[in-house]
Structures are given as structure tokens and as C-alpha cells.
XYZ file of C-alpha atoms in Angstrom:
662
model
C 109.772 22.664 123.173
C 109.410 26.340 122.193
C 112.203 25.875 119.637
C 110.328 23.087 117.875
C 107.138 25.140 117.890
C 109.078 28.086 116.434
C 110.433 25.829 113.708
C 106.937 24.544 112.973
C 105.619 28.124 112.814
C 108.212 28.876 110.129
C 107.027 25.869 108.129
C 103.417 27.072 108.485
C 104.542 30.528 107.284
C 105.954 28.849 104.166
C 102.657 27.074 103.538
C 100.750 30.329 104.000
C 103.110 32.144 101.637
C 102.544 29.495 98.969
C 98.775 29.939 99.247
C 98.930 33.748 99.177
C 101.305 33.677 96.204
C 98.818 31.732 94.041
C 95.174 32.144 95.104
C 94.878 35.988 95.040
C 96.461 36.114 91.553
C 93.848 33.708 90.256
C 91.196 35.765 92.037
C 92.447 38.944 90.369
C 92.234 37.270 86.956
C 88.698 36.035 87.650
C 87.653 39.169 89.551
C 86.736 36.905 92.474
C 86.466 39.084 95.591
C 86.652 36.142 98.024
C 89.918 34.839 96.556
C 91.442 38.319 96.511
C 90.372 38.916 100.113
C 92.634 36.025 101.108
C 95.733 38.144 100.398
C 95.558 40.661 103.300
C 94.500 37.966 105.785
C 97.319 35.703 104.656
C 99.860 38.547 104.876
C 98.950 39.226 108.507
C 99.012 35.493 109.349
C 102.487 35.196 107.784
C 103.724 38.080 109.877
C 102.384 36.573 113.109
C 103.898 33.156 112.339
C 107.333 34.531 111.452
C 107.205 36.855 114.485
C 106.582 33.853 116.747
C 109.384 31.892 115.091
C 111.809 34.806 115.467
C 110.748 35.271 119.099
C 111.479 31.596 119.803
C 114.990 31.995 118.402
C 115.483 35.181 120.434
C 114.348 33.381 123.596
C 116.971 30.682 123.014
C 119.666 33.371 122.845
C 118.486 35.221 125.950
C 118.396 32.053 128.134
C 121.648 30.695 126.587
C 120.124 27.477 125.247
C 123.308 25.897 123.855
C 121.433 22.817 122.684
C 120.611 25.013 119.697
C 123.541 24.915 117.280
C 123.072 28.536 116.199
C 123.141 29.777 119.799
C 126.189 27.650 120.633
C 128.125 29.073 117.668
C 127.293 32.719 118.329
C 126.706 33.276 122.040
C 128.218 32.842 125.490
C 126.696 32.704 128.965
C 128.900 35.592 130.165
C 127.924 37.860 127.289
C 125.847 40.927 128.321
C 122.108 40.513 127.750
C 121.953 43.324 125.179
C 124.482 41.451 123.014
C 122.615 38.176 123.510
C 119.546 39.895 122.107
C 121.283 41.617 119.197
C 123.423 38.529 118.600
C 120.315 36.871 117.174
C 121.052 38.558 113.865
C 124.850 38.680 114.291
C 125.180 35.563 112.137
C 123.976 34.305 108.788
C 120.977 32.259 109.935
C 119.687 34.831 112.391
C 120.159 37.726 109.997
C 118.105 35.884 107.385
C 115.365 35.437 109.981
C 115.466 39.197 110.601
C 115.307 39.773 106.826
C 112.257 37.506 106.579
C 110.582 39.126 109.596
C 110.921 42.604 108.095
C 109.704 41.296 104.717
C 106.468 39.893 106.145
C 106.141 43.003 108.345
C 106.030 45.175 105.233
C 103.527 42.783 103.658
C 101.314 43.154 106.735
C 101.631 46.942 106.519
C 100.502 46.878 102.882
C 97.568 44.686 103.906
C 96.616 47.069 106.719
C 97.207 50.449 105.080
C 96.323 49.433 101.548
C 92.609 49.159 102.153
C 91.978 52.019 99.709
C 93.871 50.226 96.926
C 91.888 48.607 94.122
C 91.220 44.985 95.062
C 93.084 43.568 92.084
C 96.155 45.737 92.652
C 96.336 44.896 96.360
C 95.924 41.182 95.613
C 98.724 41.218 93.019
C 101.042 43.294 95.240
C 100.631 40.960 98.215
C 101.020 37.932 95.952
C 104.312 39.324 94.624
C 105.432 39.917 98.222
C 104.528 36.309 98.984
C 106.653 35.059 96.089
C 109.654 36.727 97.701
C 108.623 35.419 101.126
C 108.338 31.878 99.768
C 111.805 32.013 98.227
C 113.533 33.292 101.350
C 111.610 30.993 103.698
C 112.671 28.025 101.565
C 116.237 29.328 101.637
C 116.186 29.444 105.439
C 114.571 26.040 105.924
C 116.728 24.202 103.372
C 120.158 25.829 103.748
C 120.158 28.133 106.785
C 117.959 26.518 109.437
C 118.574 28.302 112.777
C 116.627 25.650 114.746
C 119.054 22.719 114.450
C 119.708 20.936 117.773
C 122.942 19.579 119.263
C 122.900 16.316 121.226
C 124.474 16.313 123.736
C 124.166 20.026 124.448
C 127.521 21.804 125.050
C 128.036 23.403 128.444
C 129.240 26.697 126.977
C 128.964 28.656 123.757
C 131.710 29.804 121.379
C 130.852 33.498 121.878
C 129.798 36.170 119.396
C 132.381 37.743 117.117
C 133.945 40.429 119.365
C 133.642 43.064 116.640
C 129.871 42.557 116.786
C 129.651 42.949 120.550
C 128.675 46.554 120.266
C 125.433 48.592 120.479
C 125.823 49.215 116.760
C 124.706 45.640 116.094
C 121.362 46.401 117.730
C 120.763 49.376 115.426
C 122.636 49.029 112.135
C 121.306 45.730 110.675
C 117.610 46.361 111.516
C 117.725 49.845 109.979
C 119.602 48.561 106.933
C 117.165 45.694 106.404
C 114.188 48.019 106.803
C 115.649 49.906 103.844
C 116.673 46.883 101.789
C 113.460 44.980 102.286
C 111.280 48.092 102.173
C 112.087 48.417 98.490
C 110.453 45.012 97.978
C 107.096 46.794 98.275
C 108.042 49.105 95.389
C 109.153 46.040 93.430
C 105.854 44.290 94.103
C 103.886 47.375 93.059
C 105.872 47.504 89.815
C 105.273 43.805 89.103
C 101.565 44.198 89.911
C 101.295 47.201 87.566
C 102.966 45.238 84.783
C 100.646 42.278 85.393
C 97.611 44.536 85.105
C 99.071 46.494 82.202
C 97.998 49.782 83.748
C 99.918 52.511 85.483
C 98.885 56.049 86.369
C 99.429 58.883 88.835
C 97.441 57.024 91.496
C 99.963 54.175 91.301
C 102.814 56.625 91.894
C 100.887 58.123 94.822
C 100.654 54.683 96.421
C 104.279 53.810 95.743
C 105.836 57.064 96.971
C 105.286 56.588 100.726
C 106.798 53.103 100.631
C 109.760 54.366 98.630
C 110.242 57.248 101.046
C 110.051 54.983 104.102
C 112.574 52.503 102.668
C 114.916 55.319 101.595
C 114.741 56.922 105.031
C 115.588 53.714 106.860
C 118.357 52.848 104.410
C 119.868 56.316 104.895
C 119.891 55.776 108.651
C 121.268 52.237 108.279
C 124.177 53.257 106.053
C 125.041 56.222 108.296
C 124.935 54.065 111.425
C 127.080 51.403 109.769
C 129.619 54.004 108.748
C 129.851 55.426 112.269
C 130.024 51.957 113.813
C 132.950 50.961 111.572
C 134.587 54.301 112.309
C 134.681 53.966 116.082
C 134.910 50.174 116.377
C 137.521 49.003 113.878
C 140.213 51.429 115.047
C 141.390 52.409 111.562
C 140.013 55.928 111.669
C 138.084 55.746 108.400
C 134.398 56.308 107.793
C 134.065 54.834 104.266
C 136.311 52.304 102.584
C 134.478 51.522 99.314
C 134.296 47.981 100.572
C 132.281 45.821 98.101
C 129.592 45.210 100.693
C 129.458 48.919 101.531
C 128.932 49.474 97.829
C 126.188 46.853 97.863
C 124.220 48.969 100.351
C 125.042 52.267 98.649
C 123.769 51.235 95.209
C 120.150 50.643 96.315
C 120.305 53.990 98.132
C 121.324 55.808 94.946
C 118.716 53.978 92.879
C 116.105 54.560 95.600
C 116.897 58.286 95.577
C 116.327 58.328 91.828
C 113.086 56.356 92.262
C 111.853 58.809 94.899
C 112.278 61.761 92.550
C 110.964 59.882 89.521
C 107.795 58.872 91.390
C 107.278 62.542 92.240
C 107.338 63.476 88.549
C 104.943 60.677 87.759
C 102.525 61.651 90.510
C 102.491 65.350 89.643
C 102.692 65.249 85.846
C 102.079 61.601 84.868
C 105.455 61.590 83.140
C 108.332 59.042 83.295
C 105.854 56.188 83.856
C 107.825 53.373 82.270
C 111.114 54.659 83.702
C 109.649 54.731 87.221
C 108.513 51.116 86.962
C 111.966 50.128 85.725
C 113.624 51.983 88.611
C 111.397 50.207 91.138
C 112.545 46.862 89.743
C 116.198 47.932 89.602
C 116.281 49.224 93.174
C 115.109 45.994 94.769
C 117.243 43.999 92.336
C 120.277 45.829 93.710
C 119.123 44.952 97.236
C 119.003 41.276 96.227
C 122.420 41.610 94.626
C 123.767 42.925 97.916
C 122.326 39.872 99.675
C 124.100 37.598 97.200
C 127.433 39.386 97.595
C 127.300 39.155 101.400
C 126.182 35.536 101.673
C 127.595 33.723 98.676
C 131.203 33.647 99.786
C 132.428 35.377 96.596
C 133.742 38.382 98.539
C 136.298 38.849 101.236
C 134.891 41.582 103.433
C 134.468 42.497 107.087
C 130.725 42.358 106.391
C 130.614 39.040 104.553
C 129.340 35.890 106.244
C 131.365 32.731 105.685
C 128.970 30.473 103.847
C 129.046 27.216 101.974
C 128.590 27.038 98.186
C 125.065 25.611 98.540
C 123.842 28.883 100.009
C 125.514 30.896 97.297
C 123.933 28.803 94.534
C 120.494 29.047 96.172
C 120.710 32.821 96.496
C 121.949 33.056 92.910
C 118.866 31.097 91.835
C 116.639 33.533 93.776
C 118.500 36.409 92.166
C 118.027 35.041 88.646
C 114.389 34.147 89.275
C 113.228 37.514 90.553
C 115.513 39.865 88.659
C 115.311 37.891 85.422
C 111.579 37.323 85.790
C 110.859 40.971 86.582
C 112.896 42.259 83.649
C 111.315 39.709 81.316
C 107.868 40.834 82.461
C 108.937 44.453 81.949
C 110.200 43.740 78.437
C 106.883 42.047 77.593
C 104.449 44.501 79.161
C 106.221 47.874 79.064
C 105.462 48.549 75.363
C 101.769 48.225 76.228
C 101.912 50.932 78.882
C 100.778 54.405 77.968
C 103.605 56.909 77.815
C 103.593 59.941 80.069
C 103.174 63.639 79.361
C 105.618 66.010 77.721
C 107.637 68.787 79.338
C 110.306 71.322 78.459
C 113.967 70.556 79.234
C 114.095 73.577 81.569
C 111.418 72.622 84.063
C 110.928 70.871 87.381
C 110.536 67.604 85.488
C 113.713 68.311 83.523
C 115.721 68.884 86.705
C 114.455 65.612 88.151
C 115.343 63.796 84.927
C 118.885 65.196 85.255
C 118.864 63.966 88.862
C 117.824 60.488 87.687
C 120.397 60.431 84.901
C 123.330 61.286 87.162
C 122.244 58.965 89.972
C 121.723 56.081 87.556
C 125.136 56.572 85.947
C 126.725 56.789 89.417
C 125.011 53.549 90.403
C 126.222 51.842 87.226
C 129.760 53.088 87.873
C 129.827 51.609 91.374
C 128.237 48.393 90.093
C 130.931 47.979 87.438
C 133.730 48.757 89.885
C 132.346 46.232 92.375
C 131.559 43.359 90.012
C 134.373 43.706 87.452
C 137.026 41.985 89.640
C 134.605 39.099 90.284
C 133.726 38.691 86.598
C 137.377 38.909 85.539
C 138.440 36.290 88.078
C 135.610 33.980 86.979
C 136.468 34.274 83.287
C 140.276 34.424 83.363
C 141.358 33.496 86.890
C 143.176 36.845 87.185
C 142.754 38.628 90.506
C 142.593 42.427 90.610
C 141.171 44.939 93.047
C 139.309 48.146 92.336
C 139.946 50.487 95.220
C 139.084 53.909 96.530
C 140.966 55.960 93.866
C 138.679 54.651 91.096
C 135.480 55.292 93.035
C 136.602 58.690 94.338
C 137.429 59.931 90.855
C 134.398 58.578 89.016
C 131.730 59.013 91.662
C 133.116 62.317 92.894
C 133.136 63.894 89.440
C 129.566 62.734 88.804
C 128.335 64.286 92.038
C 129.656 67.784 91.296
C 127.016 68.699 88.657
C 124.296 67.041 90.746
C 125.176 69.055 93.856
C 125.246 72.259 91.807
C 121.836 71.491 90.293
C 120.027 70.450 93.510
C 118.942 73.967 94.653
C 117.621 74.785 91.176
C 115.079 71.953 91.087
C 112.551 73.287 93.631
C 112.836 76.780 92.104
C 111.669 75.690 88.650
C 108.019 75.484 87.647
C 106.386 72.307 86.411
C 106.218 71.684 82.651
C 108.080 74.867 81.678
C 110.485 76.705 83.983
C 112.475 79.917 83.952
C 116.170 79.229 84.561
C 117.075 82.927 84.772
C 114.282 83.489 87.284
C 115.560 80.581 89.392
C 119.095 81.985 89.244
C 117.779 85.362 90.330
C 116.076 83.840 93.363
C 119.242 81.947 94.278
C 121.793 84.734 93.955
C 121.639 85.497 97.684
C 122.191 81.807 98.529
C 125.149 81.726 96.125
C 126.676 84.826 97.727
C 126.261 83.481 101.254
C 127.733 80.118 100.200
C 130.783 81.847 98.695
C 131.352 83.954 101.820
C 130.884 80.983 104.185
C 133.252 78.826 102.114
C 135.965 81.491 102.041
C 135.624 82.193 105.781
C 135.946 78.512 106.679
C 138.881 78.152 104.275
C 140.576 81.082 106.030
C 139.846 79.713 109.501
C 141.450 76.398 108.547
C 144.582 78.274 107.382
C 144.193 77.615 103.715
C 144.775 74.317 101.981
C 144.218 73.083 98.434
C 142.505 75.601 96.193
C 139.882 73.042 95.185
C 138.853 72.799 98.841
C 137.235 76.231 98.477
C 135.137 74.923 95.609
C 134.015 71.939 97.682
C 133.140 74.072 100.698
C 131.157 76.513 98.561
C 129.180 73.641 97.002
C 128.377 72.268 100.464
C 127.093 75.641 101.717
C 125.331 76.158 98.383
C 123.233 73.060 99.083
C 122.375 74.243 102.585
C 121.496 77.835 101.723
C 119.668 76.711 98.586
C 117.379 74.513 100.714
C 116.616 77.452 103.002
C 116.025 79.713 99.992
C 113.328 77.332 98.774
C 111.360 77.794 101.998
C 112.065 81.546 101.982
C 110.531 82.096 98.548
C 107.658 79.691 99.158
C 106.639 81.847 102.100
C 107.321 85.105 100.175
C 109.572 86.621 102.845
C 110.697 90.067 101.730
C 107.576 90.673 99.637
C 104.883 90.198 102.254
C 104.746 91.488 105.827
C 106.697 89.245 108.183
C 103.605 88.022 110.020
C 101.846 87.056 106.788
C 104.968 85.360 105.416
C 105.424 83.446 108.674
C 101.863 82.169 108.495
C 102.494 81.104 104.904
C 105.643 79.299 106.023
C 103.922 77.424 108.833
C 101.074 76.590 106.479
C 103.317 74.879 103.928
C 102.818 71.137 103.498
C 105.129 68.979 105.556
C 106.548 67.446 102.411
C 108.026 70.877 101.563
C 109.852 70.941 104.900
C 110.900 67.320 104.386
C 112.417 68.143 101.000
C 114.236 71.175 102.400
C 115.591 69.144 105.329
C 116.804 66.365 103.038
C 118.611 68.806 100.730
C 120.016 70.723 103.707
C 121.255 67.479 105.255
C 122.954 66.549 101.992
C 124.850 69.835 102.119
C 125.891 69.196 105.738
C 127.175 65.727 104.816
C 129.140 67.113 101.870
C 130.647 69.744 104.194
C 131.822 67.028 106.575
C 133.308 64.977 103.732
C 135.193 67.941 102.257
C 136.519 69.077 105.625
C 137.695 65.721 106.895
C 139.176 64.728 103.530
C 141.080 67.969 103.175
C 142.138 68.883 106.680
C 142.436 65.702 108.730
C 145.854 64.923 110.161
C 147.345 61.598 111.221
C 150.178 61.218 113.702
C 151.884 57.878 114.417
C 154.219 58.093 117.376
C 155.902 55.858 119.948
C 154.817 57.068 123.374
C 155.970 56.196 126.863
C 154.358 57.356 130.079
C 154.592 61.136 130.402
C 155.290 61.826 126.730
C 153.291 64.395 124.752
C 151.998 64.444 121.177
C 150.333 67.259 119.206
C 147.249 66.986 116.992
C 144.689 69.525 115.809
C 146.005 72.230 118.126
C 145.677 69.962 121.171
C 148.351 68.312 123.321
C 147.901 64.682 124.371
C 149.855 63.398 127.387
C 150.197 59.627 127.738
C 149.497 58.786 131.393
C 150.320 55.063 131.142
C 148.573 51.693 130.833
C 146.196 49.908 133.177
C 144.677 46.425 133.120
C 140.922 45.909 133.351
C 138.503 42.996 133.240
C 135.130 43.031 131.458
C 132.263 40.518 131.564
C 133.820 38.332 128.851
C 137.139 40.010 128.062
C 140.361 41.396 129.506
C 141.924 44.616 128.307
C 144.894 46.920 128.582
C 143.783 50.541 128.713
C 145.849 53.592 127.919
C 144.874 56.919 129.480
C 145.447 60.247 127.715
C 145.014 63.764 129.093
C 144.129 66.346 126.457
C 144.999 70.003 126.942
C 144.960 73.212 124.944
C 147.064 76.221 125.791
C 148.381 74.410 128.851
C 144.873 73.837 130.267
C 143.458 70.306 130.504
C 140.149 70.159 128.615
C 139.396 66.433 128.396
C 140.724 62.927 128.824
C 140.119 59.610 127.127
C 140.860 55.891 127.301
C 141.998 53.740 124.401
C 142.327 49.998 124.872
C 143.281 46.666 123.372
C 140.872 43.885 124.346
C 141.204 40.117 124.334
C 137.942 38.175 124.357
C 138.258 35.085 126.533
C 136.230 32.545 124.565
C 137.504 33.194 121.042
C 140.938 34.545 122.065
C 140.359 37.312 119.558
C 141.874 40.791 120.048
C 140.130 44.045 119.228
C 141.039 47.726 119.448
C 138.764 50.199 121.195
C 139.535 53.738 120.088
C 139.462 56.725 122.401
C 137.366 59.463 120.801
C 136.921 62.995 122.146
C 134.465 65.391 120.528
C 135.075 69.127 120.193
C 132.049 70.707 118.509
C 131.689 68.914 115.176
C 135.318 67.728 115.224
C 136.960 64.770 116.943
C 140.291 63.576 118.272
C 140.706 59.882 117.574
C 143.284 57.874 119.527
C 144.068 54.227 118.725
C 146.672 51.969 120.363
C 149.086 49.948 118.264
C 151.745 47.431 119.247
C 153.766 47.674 122.474
C 157.383 48.813 122.293
C 160.403 48.047 124.396
C 160.512 49.911 127.670
C 156.800 49.822 128.402
C 155.554 52.227 125.750
C 152.998 51.885 122.929
C 152.684 52.843 119.314
C 149.858 55.388 119.213
C 147.882 56.630 116.214
C 146.259 60.024 116.641
C 143.887 61.543 114.111
C 142.425 65.022 114.098
C 139.175 64.924 112.159
C 137.638 68.373 111.651
C 133.867 68.532 111.148
C 133.619 64.755 110.804
C 130.360 64.629 112.757
C 128.763 66.618 109.934
C 128.916 63.455 107.810
C 126.555 61.566 110.091
C 124.744 64.650 111.342
C 123.763 65.469 107.763
C 122.527 61.903 107.324
C 120.365 62.303 110.426
C 118.932 65.528 108.999
C 118.150 63.705 105.738
C 116.484 60.939 107.731
C 114.477 63.543 109.663
C 113.405 65.052 106.346
C 112.136 61.653 105.255
C 110.068 61.194 108.403
C 108.686 64.750 108.164
C 107.575 64.065 104.601
C 106.004 60.783 105.666
C 103.989 62.664 108.288
C 102.323 64.683 105.507
C 98.790 63.329 105.321
C 98.773 63.688 101.571
C 101.567 61.110 101.316
C 100.092 58.518 103.632
C 98.434 55.652 101.879
C 94.910 55.232 103.095
C 94.713 58.611 104.780
C 91.104 59.394 105.442
C 89.586 62.399 103.834
C 86.933 64.464 105.456
C 83.593 64.489 103.827
C 82.805 67.827 102.288
C 80.088 69.687 104.075
C 77.097 70.591 101.943
C 77.249 74.201 100.882
C 74.115 76.166 101.461
C 73.532 78.733 98.771
C 71.738 81.898 99.722
C 70.512 83.533 96.584
C 67.903 86.155 96.382
C 65.310 85.857 93.706
C 66.039 88.067 90.795
C 64.019 91.192 90.760
């Protein structure tokens, strides 16, 4: 019964979305307060209805209700409860429900926190959100209904894809969708601004927190996905330039550009039209990623197998919103007032350079991802664009950006002093050079260009610290005074420094693991030893084990250094009972920021195994830097000045004490 009620709640959510998508817009045109007031109420009602519908689907998974087709296809009674819960979105239908839930959640947040927005703007924003909600709710109900029943009900389910039976499924998709869908708010603000024909610094102030929140979650989602693929798939890589990986990376790049562009607009009322365009582009790239994953046009570990009907429906959504938004932009943008002027060497100029490079990088990845699809459609010829293309193009574009990052915060608004900024950064440059050379020496040399990469990574880190150092005036003021100035800085300053520092840490991890990782493939029998990264690995033999819904063969390895055992690890090959699908579970041992990665291959005659052993120096810096960037985003969000609807204290009346003039 609860399933039918959940289905009905989803239908009611569609009806509510249709009302909210029309009535508030008419109210905004007529300046009718009652009609506009319907928008926030409707947004909260939509959220509650979709939440109930999603909860009903989750309940069916937890209790193993195999009369529900979606549960039967993607669950099993012996599956651990945590995977039953996360398995709700481990399939196409459930993941679309999660997408919709997060979409209406953001709409409810706008309704709740946007009480200080002008009534017309809030009404138009929530109406635009409801247009998106209507489209995706229709998509779910017509092509991806998760509430279809089976009669008679099967006794057992077909199990969840074994690759997805991992804690990463509980974390990665929700974080990623919070980023993807979060940019819908920026999109709706852009559409609302174009509808009203007015955009100003206040608009940027309202948009920035939503952009920052979406960017933060997307950063965490991409990092978590990378780490999950790294330890789960057993191939030892952390980024493959998979088309669907690219589909998540493009909105992140565009969102980063939007974040910086909105800052310029808020502070100097410049780049107005460009910021609106970026807001549309960022969410458009999120929608494009949805199409690539669910249309069946790609072969990817991420892609859901779907029928053509779903692909055509999503393509229609894509054309409607992207085409409609760009058409509206082309019509209304010439009517918008242009922003202020600034010198090329200025804070604004540095952020424009940031936007230029990030936009070109996004376009490069977009072309590399879509070109094979377009070529196959037009000519039937199949080609692949792999990692060499992306590494060369994207990597070369990032070099000037990484060099320029520390300069931005050092430049003044409107007109900056490049020589003055260089003077303030000379200490950071010196420390970066020394740190890069020391690490290069410790790693016993390597390619000469590795030094350049290491120096750039440390340059980003020390440059971020230098920003805080000069803001507090350390070295010019007494330490106590400077410390009070530092602690009194706005949280957004610390957030910016953390984000830039985290970027440097991530670059350090990428340079180190790309340059110095080693791979050893060896046939090992019990008692044999292999060397990797200065460590000795002894193969202690294989053992059989039984899990809740799988059997496995586990290989045990003892790791020693200098003849002293320092760690041990298990690596296994699993066979999941229901689907008869094998997986590889890597054995990973962490030493500081570095890792030993052990993966089992095929068995050999005589009872041995083919073993792959990777030594990955500083690889944890890749994801550690991402976590620091995410922390920077949350710190900035905690700044009261960036929170939409933050209350302001009423100014106390000032009593003047003036003596009468003699």
C-alpha cells in the first residue's frame, strides 16, 4: 500500500510543480502578491511530496519487497542493509528519484532562505525551478517509473551490481548530485534576471552562496568518485578521462569560473552579462552529463543501460532548457546594462584571465568528449579520444592558470600593481623553489620537468599562505597585533586561502604520482618476494572466505622494510552468488601520503597468482587537496556576509554629546 501512496505522492508533486511553474510568473507580471506567495509554499509542498515518495521506495528496498520490479532488479535479501539503502540510487530509476529529491530540496531552500529576495525575483526563480522539476518528474513517471509492480512477486532479487556494493555508493552519487543539481539554482536566478531585464550587484550577492555550495559539493563528489574507482576497480588509476568523468568535470570547471565571475560582479558590478551566461552554461553542462549517462550513447562504467525512449526524452529536456535559456539570453542580454571598467592589471583582470582559461579548458574537454559521438553520427566512423589528447591540451592550459593563482588576491581592485604583487610573493616563490628541489632530490631525481611541476604545486600552497600573511601585516606590525588582524579577517578570506592551498596540494599529488609511481607485474607463489617503493612484499598464500552474498579467494601479503615487517594486507577476487559476477578487491597499505597497491590477477600453474603491485607516492594528496578545497568552500559559506537572508543587527542610535558653542 505504501508503494501506491508513494507513487501517488509523485503524481501530486507533478501537479504542484505545474501550478508553481505558471501561477507565480503571472503574479510577477501583474505584481500580484497573493499569486507570487504561492511559489515558496508550493516549493516546500513539492519537497515534502517527493521526500515521501523517495522514502516509500527506500522502504521497499530495506524490507526486500520484490513485488516491486525496481527492487527485484537491483537488490537481494542477503545483501547488507547499508547496500540495500544505498542501492536505492544504484540504478537508473532510483538515481533519477534522488536527482529529483535534491532538485526540490534546493527549491525549498530558496523558498526558506530567500525571504529577503524581491517578491518578483523569488517568484520567477522558484517558477524556473519548477519548470525543471516538471520536466524531470514527467521523465520519471513516463519512462523511468520505479513503482512498477510484478505479479506474481519473485521469491528473490537479482542483486545489486557487485561493483556498486561499496560504501562509496552511499557517498559519491548524493554529493555529485548536490553539485549537479545545485547549479540549477544559479540557472534559475539567471533566467529570472533575464525575464525581469535587470541585473545588479545584489543579484550576484544572492547567487554566490548557491554557486559556492554547489561547487563545494561537486568538488567532494568528484574526489570521492575518483577514490572509489581507484580502490574498487583494481586498475590502480585515479582518473581515466572517461566520457562520464568528463561530464562531471566540465560543470566543475564552469562552476569555478562562475564563482570567480560572480565575485567580480558583486564587488565591482562588472562582467554582468558574462556571469549570467556562465550560470546558464554551468547547469547546461550538468544536463549534458545527465544525457550522456542515461541516453545509451556512451559505453562507460558509469553509464546506465537505457532504452532509446529515455534518451530521446532527455534530449528533448536538454534542447528545451538549454535552447530556451540561450534564446532568452540572446533576446534579453542586449537590454542589460553593461558593467564597470577596470585596468587589465587588477583583481578583476586576474579573474577575467581565470575565466578565460577555465572556459577554454571546458570547451577543450567538451570537444574531446563529443567529437567521437558527432563523427559516428554523421559518418558512421568510430574513433576514440583518449588520455593523451586531454593530458596535453588540458595540462598546458592549466600551467598559466596555476602560475597566476597567487597573484590574484595580491592585486587591488580596478587598478593593481603587478610589481608590488611580485614583491610580496618573492618569499613564496623562493620557498616553493627550495621545497620543489628538496623533494626532487629526495625522490632521486627524475624528469627535469618534474621540478617545474613540483615548484608550481608548492607555489600555489605558499602563495595562499602569503595572502593571509600580508592581509594580517605580519612583519610590519607587532606579532600580537598582526595575530588579532589575522583572526579578525572575514571567513571568506580563509575559505579562499584554503581552496587555493588545496589546489596546490592536489597538483602536488598529481605530479608526484604521475612522475614517480612504479608498477610491477609478477608471478608469485607462496613464499616469494617482490620489491616496490623500497618495500618487500612476501606472498603468504591464498585462503577461501565467505561473505554475506559472495565467496572470495584472498591473498595475504606481509610488507617489510629493511628486514622488519611493517604491515600486511589482503587482496582478493570475489564471486557474487546471485549474478555470478567476479570483482577484484585491492589490498592498499598507506605510508604517510603514499600507498602500496596490490591487485590479484589470474591464477598460474602450481598454485600461484599473477600479482600487480603499484607504488604510488603522495597519491593521497590528490584527494586530500580536494578535501581542503571542500573545507574552504564550507568556511566561506559560514561567512555571514555570504549567507542569503542573514539578519543584520539594527544600528543603535548614536547619542551626540556636544557642548554649546561659547
